[in-house]
Coordinates of C-alpha atoms in Angstrom, one line a residue:
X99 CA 3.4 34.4 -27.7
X100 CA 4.0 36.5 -24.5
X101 CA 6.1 34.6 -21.9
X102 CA 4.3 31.4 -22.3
X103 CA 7.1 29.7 -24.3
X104 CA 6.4 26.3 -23.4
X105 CA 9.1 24.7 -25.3
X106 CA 11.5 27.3 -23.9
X107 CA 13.5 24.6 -21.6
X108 CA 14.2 22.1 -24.3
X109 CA 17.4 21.0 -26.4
X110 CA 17.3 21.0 -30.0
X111 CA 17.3 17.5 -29.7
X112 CA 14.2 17.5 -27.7
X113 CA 12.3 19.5 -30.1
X114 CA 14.1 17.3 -32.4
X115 CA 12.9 13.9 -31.0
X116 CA 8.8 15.7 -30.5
X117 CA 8.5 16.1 -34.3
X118 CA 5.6 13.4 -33.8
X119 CA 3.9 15.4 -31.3
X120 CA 0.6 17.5 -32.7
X121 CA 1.5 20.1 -30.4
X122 CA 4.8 20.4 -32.1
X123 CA 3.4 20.3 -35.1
X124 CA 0.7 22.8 -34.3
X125 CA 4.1 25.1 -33.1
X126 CA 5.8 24.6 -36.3
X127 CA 2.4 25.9 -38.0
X128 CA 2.4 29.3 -35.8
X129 CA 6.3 29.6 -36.3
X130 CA 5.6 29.6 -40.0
X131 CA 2.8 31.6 -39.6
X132 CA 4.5 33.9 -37.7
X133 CA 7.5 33.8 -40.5
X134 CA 5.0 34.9 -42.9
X135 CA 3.7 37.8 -41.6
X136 CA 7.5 39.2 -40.0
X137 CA 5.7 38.7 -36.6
X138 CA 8.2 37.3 -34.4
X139 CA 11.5 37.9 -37.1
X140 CA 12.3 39.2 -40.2
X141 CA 9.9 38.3 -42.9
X142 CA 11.9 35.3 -45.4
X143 CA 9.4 33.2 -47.1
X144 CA 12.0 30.6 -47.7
X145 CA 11.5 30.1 -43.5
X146 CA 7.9 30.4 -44.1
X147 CA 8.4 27.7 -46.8
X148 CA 10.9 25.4 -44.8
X149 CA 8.2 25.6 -41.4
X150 CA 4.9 24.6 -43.2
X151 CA 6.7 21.5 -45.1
X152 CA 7.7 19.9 -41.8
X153 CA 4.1 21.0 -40.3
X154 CA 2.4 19.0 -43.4
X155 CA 4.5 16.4 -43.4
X156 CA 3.9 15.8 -39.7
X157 CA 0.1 15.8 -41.1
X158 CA -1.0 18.5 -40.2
X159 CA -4.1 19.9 -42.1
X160 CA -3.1 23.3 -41.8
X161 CA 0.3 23.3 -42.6
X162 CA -1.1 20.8 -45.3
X163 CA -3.1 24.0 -46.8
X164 CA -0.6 26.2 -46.4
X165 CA 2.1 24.7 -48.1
X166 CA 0.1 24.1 -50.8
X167 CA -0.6 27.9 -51.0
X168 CA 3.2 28.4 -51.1
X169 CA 3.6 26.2 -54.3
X170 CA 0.5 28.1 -55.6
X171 CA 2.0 31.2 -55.3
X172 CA 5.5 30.5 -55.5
X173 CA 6.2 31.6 -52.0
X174 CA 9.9 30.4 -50.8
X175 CA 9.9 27.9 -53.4
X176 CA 9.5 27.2 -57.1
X177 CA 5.7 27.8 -58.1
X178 CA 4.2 24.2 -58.9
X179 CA 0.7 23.8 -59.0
X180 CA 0.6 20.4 -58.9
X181 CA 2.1 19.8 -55.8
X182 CA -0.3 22.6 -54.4
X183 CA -3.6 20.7 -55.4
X184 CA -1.6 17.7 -54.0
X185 CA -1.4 19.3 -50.7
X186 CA -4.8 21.0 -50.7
X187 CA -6.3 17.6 -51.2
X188 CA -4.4 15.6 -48.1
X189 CA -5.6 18.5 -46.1
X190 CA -9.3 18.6 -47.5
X191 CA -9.4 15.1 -46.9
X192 CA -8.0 15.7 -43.5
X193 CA -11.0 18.0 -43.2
X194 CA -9.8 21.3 -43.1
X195 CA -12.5 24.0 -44.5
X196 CA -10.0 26.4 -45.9
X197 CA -8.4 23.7 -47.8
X198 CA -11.8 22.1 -49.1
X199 CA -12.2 26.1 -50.5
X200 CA -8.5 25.6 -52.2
X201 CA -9.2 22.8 -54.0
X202 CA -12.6 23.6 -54.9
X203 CA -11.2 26.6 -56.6
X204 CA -8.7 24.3 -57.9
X205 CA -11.3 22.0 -60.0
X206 CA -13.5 25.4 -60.8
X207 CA -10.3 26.8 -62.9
X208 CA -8.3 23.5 -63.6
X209 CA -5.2 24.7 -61.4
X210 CA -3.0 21.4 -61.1
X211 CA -5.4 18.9 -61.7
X212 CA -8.3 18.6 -65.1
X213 CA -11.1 21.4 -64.5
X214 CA -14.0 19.6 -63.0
X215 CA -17.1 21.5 -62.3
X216 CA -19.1 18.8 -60.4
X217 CA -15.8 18.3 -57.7
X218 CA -15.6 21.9 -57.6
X219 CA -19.2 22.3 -56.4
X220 CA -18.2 19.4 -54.2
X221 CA -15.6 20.9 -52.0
X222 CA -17.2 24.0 -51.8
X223 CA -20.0 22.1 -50.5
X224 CA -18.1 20.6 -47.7
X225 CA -16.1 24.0 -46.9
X226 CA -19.3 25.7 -46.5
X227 CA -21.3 23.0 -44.3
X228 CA -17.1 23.1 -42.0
X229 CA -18.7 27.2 -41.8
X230 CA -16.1 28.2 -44.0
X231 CA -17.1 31.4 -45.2
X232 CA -15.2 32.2 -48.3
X233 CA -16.8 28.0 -49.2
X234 CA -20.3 29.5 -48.4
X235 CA -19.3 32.4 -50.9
X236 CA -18.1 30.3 -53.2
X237 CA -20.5 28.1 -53.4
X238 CA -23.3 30.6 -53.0
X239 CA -21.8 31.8 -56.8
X240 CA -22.0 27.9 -58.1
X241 CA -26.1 28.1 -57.5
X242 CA -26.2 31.8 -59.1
X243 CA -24.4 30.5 -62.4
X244 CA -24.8 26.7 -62.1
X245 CA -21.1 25.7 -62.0
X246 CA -21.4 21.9 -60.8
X247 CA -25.1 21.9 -60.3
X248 CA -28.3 23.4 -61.2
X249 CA -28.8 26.7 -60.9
X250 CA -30.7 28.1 -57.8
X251 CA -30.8 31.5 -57.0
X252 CA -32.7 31.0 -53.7
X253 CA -30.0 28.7 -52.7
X254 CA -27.1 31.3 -54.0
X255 CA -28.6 34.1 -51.7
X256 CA -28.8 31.7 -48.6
X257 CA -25.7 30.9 -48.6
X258 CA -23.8 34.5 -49.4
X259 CA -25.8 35.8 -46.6
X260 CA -24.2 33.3 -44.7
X261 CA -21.2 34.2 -45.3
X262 CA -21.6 37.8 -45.2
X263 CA -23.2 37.4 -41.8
X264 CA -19.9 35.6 -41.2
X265 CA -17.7 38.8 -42.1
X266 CA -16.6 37.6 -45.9
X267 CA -16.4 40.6 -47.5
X268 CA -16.8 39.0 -51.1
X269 CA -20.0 37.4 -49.9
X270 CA -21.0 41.2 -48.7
X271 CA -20.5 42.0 -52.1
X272 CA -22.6 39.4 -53.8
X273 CA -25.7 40.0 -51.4
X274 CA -25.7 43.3 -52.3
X275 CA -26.1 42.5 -55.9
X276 CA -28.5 39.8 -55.1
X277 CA -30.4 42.6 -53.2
X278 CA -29.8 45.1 -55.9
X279 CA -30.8 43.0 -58.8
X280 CA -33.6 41.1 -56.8
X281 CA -31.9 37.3 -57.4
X282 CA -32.9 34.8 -54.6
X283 CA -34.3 37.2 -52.9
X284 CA -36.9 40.6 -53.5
X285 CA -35.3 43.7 -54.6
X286 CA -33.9 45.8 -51.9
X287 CA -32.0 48.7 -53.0
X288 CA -31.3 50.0 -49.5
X289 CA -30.0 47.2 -48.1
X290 CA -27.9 46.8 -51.5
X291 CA -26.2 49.7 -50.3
X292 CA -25.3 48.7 -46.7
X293 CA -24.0 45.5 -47.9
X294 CA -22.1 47.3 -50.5
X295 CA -20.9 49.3 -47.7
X296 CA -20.0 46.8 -45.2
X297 CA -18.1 45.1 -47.6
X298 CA -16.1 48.4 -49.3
X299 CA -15.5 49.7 -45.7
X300 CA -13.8 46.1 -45.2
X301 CA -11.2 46.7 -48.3
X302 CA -13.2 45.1 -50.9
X303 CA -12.7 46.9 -54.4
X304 CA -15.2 45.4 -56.2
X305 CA -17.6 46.6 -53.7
X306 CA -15.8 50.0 -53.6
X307 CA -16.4 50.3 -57.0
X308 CA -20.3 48.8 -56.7
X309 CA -20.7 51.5 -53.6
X310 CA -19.6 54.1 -55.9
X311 CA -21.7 53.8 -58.7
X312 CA -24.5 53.6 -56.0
X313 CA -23.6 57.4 -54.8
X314 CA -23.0 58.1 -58.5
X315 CA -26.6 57.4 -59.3
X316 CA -28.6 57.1 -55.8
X317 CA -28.8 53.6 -55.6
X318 CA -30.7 53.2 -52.0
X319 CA -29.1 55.9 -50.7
X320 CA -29.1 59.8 -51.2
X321 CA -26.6 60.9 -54.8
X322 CA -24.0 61.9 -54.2
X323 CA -20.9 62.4 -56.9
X324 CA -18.0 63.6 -54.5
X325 CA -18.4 60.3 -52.2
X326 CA -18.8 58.6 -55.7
X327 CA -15.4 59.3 -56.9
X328 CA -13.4 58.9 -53.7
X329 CA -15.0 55.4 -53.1
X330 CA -14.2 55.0 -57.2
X331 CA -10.8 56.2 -56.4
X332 CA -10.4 53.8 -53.0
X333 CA -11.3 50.8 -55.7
X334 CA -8.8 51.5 -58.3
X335 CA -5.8 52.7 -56.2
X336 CA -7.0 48.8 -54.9
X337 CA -6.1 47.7 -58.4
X338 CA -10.0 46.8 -59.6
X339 CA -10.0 47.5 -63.1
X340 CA -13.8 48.5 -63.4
X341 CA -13.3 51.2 -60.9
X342 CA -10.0 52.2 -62.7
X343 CA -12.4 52.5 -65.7
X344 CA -15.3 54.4 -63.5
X345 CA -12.5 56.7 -62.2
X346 CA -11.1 57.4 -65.2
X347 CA -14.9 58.9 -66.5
X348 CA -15.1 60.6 -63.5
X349 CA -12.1 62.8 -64.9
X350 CA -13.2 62.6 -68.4
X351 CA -17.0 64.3 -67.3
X352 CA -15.9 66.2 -63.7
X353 CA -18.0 64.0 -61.8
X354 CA -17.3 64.6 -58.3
X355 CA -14.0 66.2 -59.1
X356 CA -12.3 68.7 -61.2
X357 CA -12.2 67.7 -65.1
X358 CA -9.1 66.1 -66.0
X359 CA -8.7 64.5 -69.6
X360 CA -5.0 63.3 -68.9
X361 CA -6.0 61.7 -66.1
X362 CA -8.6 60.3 -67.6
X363 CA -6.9 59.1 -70.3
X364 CA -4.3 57.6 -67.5
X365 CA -6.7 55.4 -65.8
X366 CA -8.7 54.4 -69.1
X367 CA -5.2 52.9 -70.0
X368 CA -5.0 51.2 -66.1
X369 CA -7.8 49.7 -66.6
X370 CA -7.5 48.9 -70.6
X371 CA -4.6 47.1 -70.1
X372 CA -6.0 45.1 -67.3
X373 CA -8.2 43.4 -69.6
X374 CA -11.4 46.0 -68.5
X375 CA -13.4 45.9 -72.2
X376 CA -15.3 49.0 -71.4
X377 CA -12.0 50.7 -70.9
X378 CA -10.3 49.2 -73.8
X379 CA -13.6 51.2 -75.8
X380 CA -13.3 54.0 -73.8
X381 CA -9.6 54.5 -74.5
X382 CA -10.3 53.8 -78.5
X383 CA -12.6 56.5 -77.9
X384 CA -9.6 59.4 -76.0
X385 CA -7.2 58.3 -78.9
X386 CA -10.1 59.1 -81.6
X387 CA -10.6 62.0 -80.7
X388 CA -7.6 63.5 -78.5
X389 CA -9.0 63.3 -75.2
X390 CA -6.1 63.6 -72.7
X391 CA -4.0 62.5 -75.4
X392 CA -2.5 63.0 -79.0
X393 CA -4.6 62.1 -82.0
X394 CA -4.2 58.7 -83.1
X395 CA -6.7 56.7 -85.1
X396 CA -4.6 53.8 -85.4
X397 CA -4.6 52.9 -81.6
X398 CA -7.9 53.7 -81.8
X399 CA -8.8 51.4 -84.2
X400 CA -6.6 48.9 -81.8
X401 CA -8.3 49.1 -78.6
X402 CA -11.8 49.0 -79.8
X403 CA -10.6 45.4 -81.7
X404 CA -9.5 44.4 -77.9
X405 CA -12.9 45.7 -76.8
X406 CA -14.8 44.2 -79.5
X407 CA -12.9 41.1 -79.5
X408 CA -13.4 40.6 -75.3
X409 CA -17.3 41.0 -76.1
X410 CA -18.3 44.5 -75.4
X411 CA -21.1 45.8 -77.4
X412 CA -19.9 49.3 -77.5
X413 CA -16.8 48.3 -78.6
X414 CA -18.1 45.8 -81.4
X415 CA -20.7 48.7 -82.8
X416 CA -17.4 51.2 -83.1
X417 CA -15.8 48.4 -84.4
X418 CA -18.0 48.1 -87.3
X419 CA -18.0 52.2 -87.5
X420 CA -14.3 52.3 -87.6
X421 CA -14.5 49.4 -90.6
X422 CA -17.9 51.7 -92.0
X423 CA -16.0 55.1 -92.4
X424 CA -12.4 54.1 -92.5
X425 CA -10.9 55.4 -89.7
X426 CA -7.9 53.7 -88.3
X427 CA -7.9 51.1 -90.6
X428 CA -8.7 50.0 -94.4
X429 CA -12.4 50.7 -94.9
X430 CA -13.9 47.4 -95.4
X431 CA -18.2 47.4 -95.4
X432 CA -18.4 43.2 -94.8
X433 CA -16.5 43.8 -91.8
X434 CA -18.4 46.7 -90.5
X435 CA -21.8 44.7 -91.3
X436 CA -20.6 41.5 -88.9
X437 CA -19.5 43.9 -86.1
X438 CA -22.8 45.8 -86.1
X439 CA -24.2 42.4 -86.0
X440 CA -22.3 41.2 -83.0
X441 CA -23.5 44.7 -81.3
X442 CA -26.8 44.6 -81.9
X443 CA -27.4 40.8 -81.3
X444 CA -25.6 41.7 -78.0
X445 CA -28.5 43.8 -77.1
X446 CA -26.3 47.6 -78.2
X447 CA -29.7 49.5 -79.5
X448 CA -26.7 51.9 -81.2
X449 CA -25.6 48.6 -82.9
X450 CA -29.2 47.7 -83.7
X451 CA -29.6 51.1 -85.6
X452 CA -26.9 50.5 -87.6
X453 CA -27.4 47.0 -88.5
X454 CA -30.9 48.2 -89.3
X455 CA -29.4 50.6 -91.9
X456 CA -26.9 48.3 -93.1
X457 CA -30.0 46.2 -94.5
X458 CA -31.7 49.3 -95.8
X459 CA -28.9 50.6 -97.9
X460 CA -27.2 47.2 -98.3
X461 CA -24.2 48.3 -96.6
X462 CA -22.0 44.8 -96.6
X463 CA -24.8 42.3 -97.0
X464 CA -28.0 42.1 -99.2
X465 CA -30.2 44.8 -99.0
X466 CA -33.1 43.6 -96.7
X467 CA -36.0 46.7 -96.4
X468 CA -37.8 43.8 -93.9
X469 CA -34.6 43.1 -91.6
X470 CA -33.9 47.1 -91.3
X471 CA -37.2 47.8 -90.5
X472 CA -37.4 45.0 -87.7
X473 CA -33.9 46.2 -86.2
X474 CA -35.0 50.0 -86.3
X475 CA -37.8 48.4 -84.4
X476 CA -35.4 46.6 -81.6
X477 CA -33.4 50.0 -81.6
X478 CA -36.3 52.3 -81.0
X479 CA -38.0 50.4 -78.2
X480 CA -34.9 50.0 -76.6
X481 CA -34.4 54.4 -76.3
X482 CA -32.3 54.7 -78.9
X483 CA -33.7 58.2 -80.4
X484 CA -31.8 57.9 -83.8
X485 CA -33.6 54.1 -84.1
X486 CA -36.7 56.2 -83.1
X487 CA -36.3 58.8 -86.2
X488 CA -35.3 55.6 -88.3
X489 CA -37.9 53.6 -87.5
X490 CA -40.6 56.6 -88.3
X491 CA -39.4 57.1 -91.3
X492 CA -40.0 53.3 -92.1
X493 CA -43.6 53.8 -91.3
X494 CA -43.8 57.1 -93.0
X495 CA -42.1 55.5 -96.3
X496 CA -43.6 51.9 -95.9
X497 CA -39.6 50.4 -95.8
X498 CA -40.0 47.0 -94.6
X499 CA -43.6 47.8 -93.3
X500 CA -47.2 48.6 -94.4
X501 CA -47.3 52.4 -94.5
X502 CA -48.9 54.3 -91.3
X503 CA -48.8 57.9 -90.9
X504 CA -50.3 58.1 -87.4
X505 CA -47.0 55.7 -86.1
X506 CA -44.7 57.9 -88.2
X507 CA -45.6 60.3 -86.2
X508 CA -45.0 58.9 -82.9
X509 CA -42.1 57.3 -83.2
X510 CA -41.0 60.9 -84.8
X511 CA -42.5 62.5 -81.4
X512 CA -40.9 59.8 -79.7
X513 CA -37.4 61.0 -80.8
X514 CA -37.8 64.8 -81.4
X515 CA -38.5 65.2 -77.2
X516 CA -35.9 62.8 -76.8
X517 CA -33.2 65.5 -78.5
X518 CA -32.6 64.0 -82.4
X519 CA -32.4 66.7 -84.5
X520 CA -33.3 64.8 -87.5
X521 CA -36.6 63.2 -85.6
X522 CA -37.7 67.2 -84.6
X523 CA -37.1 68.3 -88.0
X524 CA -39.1 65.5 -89.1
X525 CA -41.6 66.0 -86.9
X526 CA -41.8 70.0 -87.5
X527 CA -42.6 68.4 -91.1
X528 CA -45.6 66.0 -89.9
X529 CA -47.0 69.1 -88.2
X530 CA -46.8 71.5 -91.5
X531 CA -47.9 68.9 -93.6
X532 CA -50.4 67.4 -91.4
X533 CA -48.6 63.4 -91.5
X534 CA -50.2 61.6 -88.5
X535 CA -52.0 64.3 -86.7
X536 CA -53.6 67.5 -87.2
X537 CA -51.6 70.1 -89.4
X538 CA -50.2 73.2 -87.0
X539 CA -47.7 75.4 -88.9
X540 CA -46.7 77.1 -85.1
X541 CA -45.8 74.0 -83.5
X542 CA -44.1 73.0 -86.7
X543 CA -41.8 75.5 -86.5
X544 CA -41.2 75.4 -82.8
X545 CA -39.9 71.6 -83.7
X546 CA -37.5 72.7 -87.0
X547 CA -36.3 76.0 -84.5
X548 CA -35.2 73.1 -81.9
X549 CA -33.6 71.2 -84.8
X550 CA -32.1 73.8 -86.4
X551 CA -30.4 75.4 -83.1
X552 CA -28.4 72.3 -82.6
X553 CA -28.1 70.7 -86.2
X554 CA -27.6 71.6 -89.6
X555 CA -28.1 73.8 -92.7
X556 CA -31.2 71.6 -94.3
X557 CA -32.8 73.0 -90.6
X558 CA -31.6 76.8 -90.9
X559 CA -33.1 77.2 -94.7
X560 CA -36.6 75.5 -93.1
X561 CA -36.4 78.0 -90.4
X562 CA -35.6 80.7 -92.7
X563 CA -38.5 79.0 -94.9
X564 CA -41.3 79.2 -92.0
X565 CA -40.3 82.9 -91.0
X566 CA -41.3 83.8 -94.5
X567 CA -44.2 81.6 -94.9
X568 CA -45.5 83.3 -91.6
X569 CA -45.0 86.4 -92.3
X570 CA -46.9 86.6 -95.6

């Protein structure tokens, strides 16, 4: 305030007698303000508390909004949501932008009043027209998911470029996605990056986290793992849960550090207890198999259910493998058949493959040659190489599917070059046998060598097989 203390010659009774004034009340807002944030004395949110509720009761809109943020967050006073949505609306209504934002969020997620979608997208509306740039974020996100209205994605990106234009580093965040995944707008991986940027250089850990994993893999910008991890390690020491979980694989795999299991194992745990379902699986996964930690199948068994039960694929399709084989819990086939269901109806192609073979082998359901054949199918086209080996076999066998040699063999190529030892064994058979192409006992055994240097003793005696066979 300098030395311009305009009320610096009056009584208490004066100030006393101007509570009526706006300009008093517009002092009583900066005082509290200035309470707040231990400007002008020692930080005591009961002050803070004390100044905004004469500012709002002297009707003004932003001590109006600002009180209502104390009972929100229980700052120098008992934590009432009620009487915040009370507040945010006399101040909304008064006009002020920020509050129109407060309220909206309080009808998006039913804080003190009934959830209602419609008024959210309302007052979002009205913030963002006042150029409130967290209400042009906001409601930038009701057109991408159509809370409160239709869905428009052109409309989403207009109005989160808006705001990022406007510095909000959320709305930042969410251009560079639409850039990144094309939505509203043409896919721009380079300028996914710089918004990603802009917004992660302004504190924003979900975009520290989105900038990370675009150094990680050369999103619109050159790869680069070491930049990867520190802006991965800026977004979780920030308290975002998915870069607590892409930290934590950082440390598992050494990317863009030095490999460090316990570590890993630490931030898995961050980030699993946060509520991060990827984490919770990955965690499942250290306590499986020791990583950074002691042995324990049980936990194991536990995280995945949180994983499986928040809806990550992953975590359902280890769900049903824990429930297939035992581990961590009583073996129980129905249960591992509905989990590899969830999985693959999620879109897992792991999950897919196992469905597929729970309806071959009539693994916890009815045994369904037709079913396994169509989910090998989903599996296979999808990358999954095991699906890929699966599915050639159906075609080699005719399970589920007319019989055809020449697609055996593809989907067999299909998975040998991907790295299944079972599909190059099985192609190193097509070759010797002449299944689907042209019978060539050298590239056969080039394909059961491969198969047999990373697989199993079947593969070693067909090696040991084709030595002799070519030698005589």
């Amino acid at each position: 305030m300098g030395n311009k203390q305009s009320n610096g010659n009056k009584t208490s009774k004066d100030l006393k007698s101007a509570e009526g004034d706006e300009s008093y009340r517009q002092y009583k807002y900066i005082r509290g303000h200035c309470y707040q944030n231990g400007i002008i004395t020692t930080k005591d949110e009961k002050k803070v508390f004390r100044s905004y509720l004469k500012s709002a009761k002297g009707r003004n809109i932003i001590g109006q909004n600002n009180l209502g943020q104390c009972y929100e967050h229980g700052i120098g006073t008992i934590k009432d949501e009620e009487k915040a949505f009370q507040w945010y609306l006399k101040s909304a209504e008064g006009g002020e932008s920020t509050a129109q934002n407060n309220l909206g969020y309080c009808y998006e997620h039913g804080i003190g009043t009934i959830k209602d979608e419609e008024k959210a997208f309302q007052w979002y509306l009205k913030s963002a027209e006042g150029e409130n740039i967290s209400g042009q974020n906001n409601l930038g996100k009701c057109y991408e998911y159509g809370i409160g209205t239709i869905k428009d994605e052109e409309k989403a990106f207009k109005w989160y470029l808006k705001s990022a234009e406007g510095g909000n580093h959320m709305g930042q965040n969410n251009l560079g996605k639409c850039y990144k995944h094309g939505i509203g707008t043409i896919k721009d991986e380079e300028k996914a990056f710089r918004w990603y940027l802009k917004s992660a250089e302004g504190g924003e850990s979900i975009a520290q986290n989105n900038l990370g994993y675009c150094y990680e893999h050369g999103i619109g910008t050159i790869k680069d793992e070491e930049k990867a991890f520190q802006w991965y390690l800026k977004s979780a020491e920030g308290g975002n849960i998915s870069g607590q979980n892409n930290l934590g694989k950082c440390y598992e795999y050494g990317i863009g550090t030095i490999k460090d299991e316990e570590k890993a194992f630490q931030w898995y745990l961050k980030s699993a207890e946060g509520g991060e379902s990827t984490a919770q699986n990955n965690l499942g996964y250290c306590y499986e198999h020791g990583i950074g930690t002691i042995k324990d199948e049980e936990k194991a068994f536990q995280w995945c259910l949180k994983s499986a039960e928040g809806g990550n694929s992953n975590g359902q399709n280890n769900l049903g493998y824990f429930y297939d084989h035992e581990i961590g819990t009583t073996k129980d086939e129905k249960k591992a058949f509905q989990w590899y269901l969830k999985s693959a109806e999620g879109g897992n192609i792991i999950g897919q493959n196992n469905l597929g073979y729970c309806y071959e082998h009539g693994i916890g359901t009815i045994k369904d040659e037709e079913k396994a054949f169509q989910w090998y199918l989903k599996s296979a086209e999808g990358g999954n190489i095991i699906g890929q080996n699966n599915l050639g076999k159906c075609y080699e066998y005719g399970i589920g599917t007319i019989k055809d040699e020449e697609k055996a063999f593809q989907w067999y190529l299909k998975s040998a070059e991907g790295g299944n030892h079972m599909g190059q064994n099985n192609l190193g058979k097509c070759y010797k046998h002449g299944i689907g192409t042209i019978k060539d006992e050298e590239k056969a055994f080039q394909w059961v060598l491969k198969s047999a240097e990373g697989s199993d003793k079947i593969n070693q005696i067909s090696v040991e097989y084709f030595y002799w066979n070519l030698q005589n």
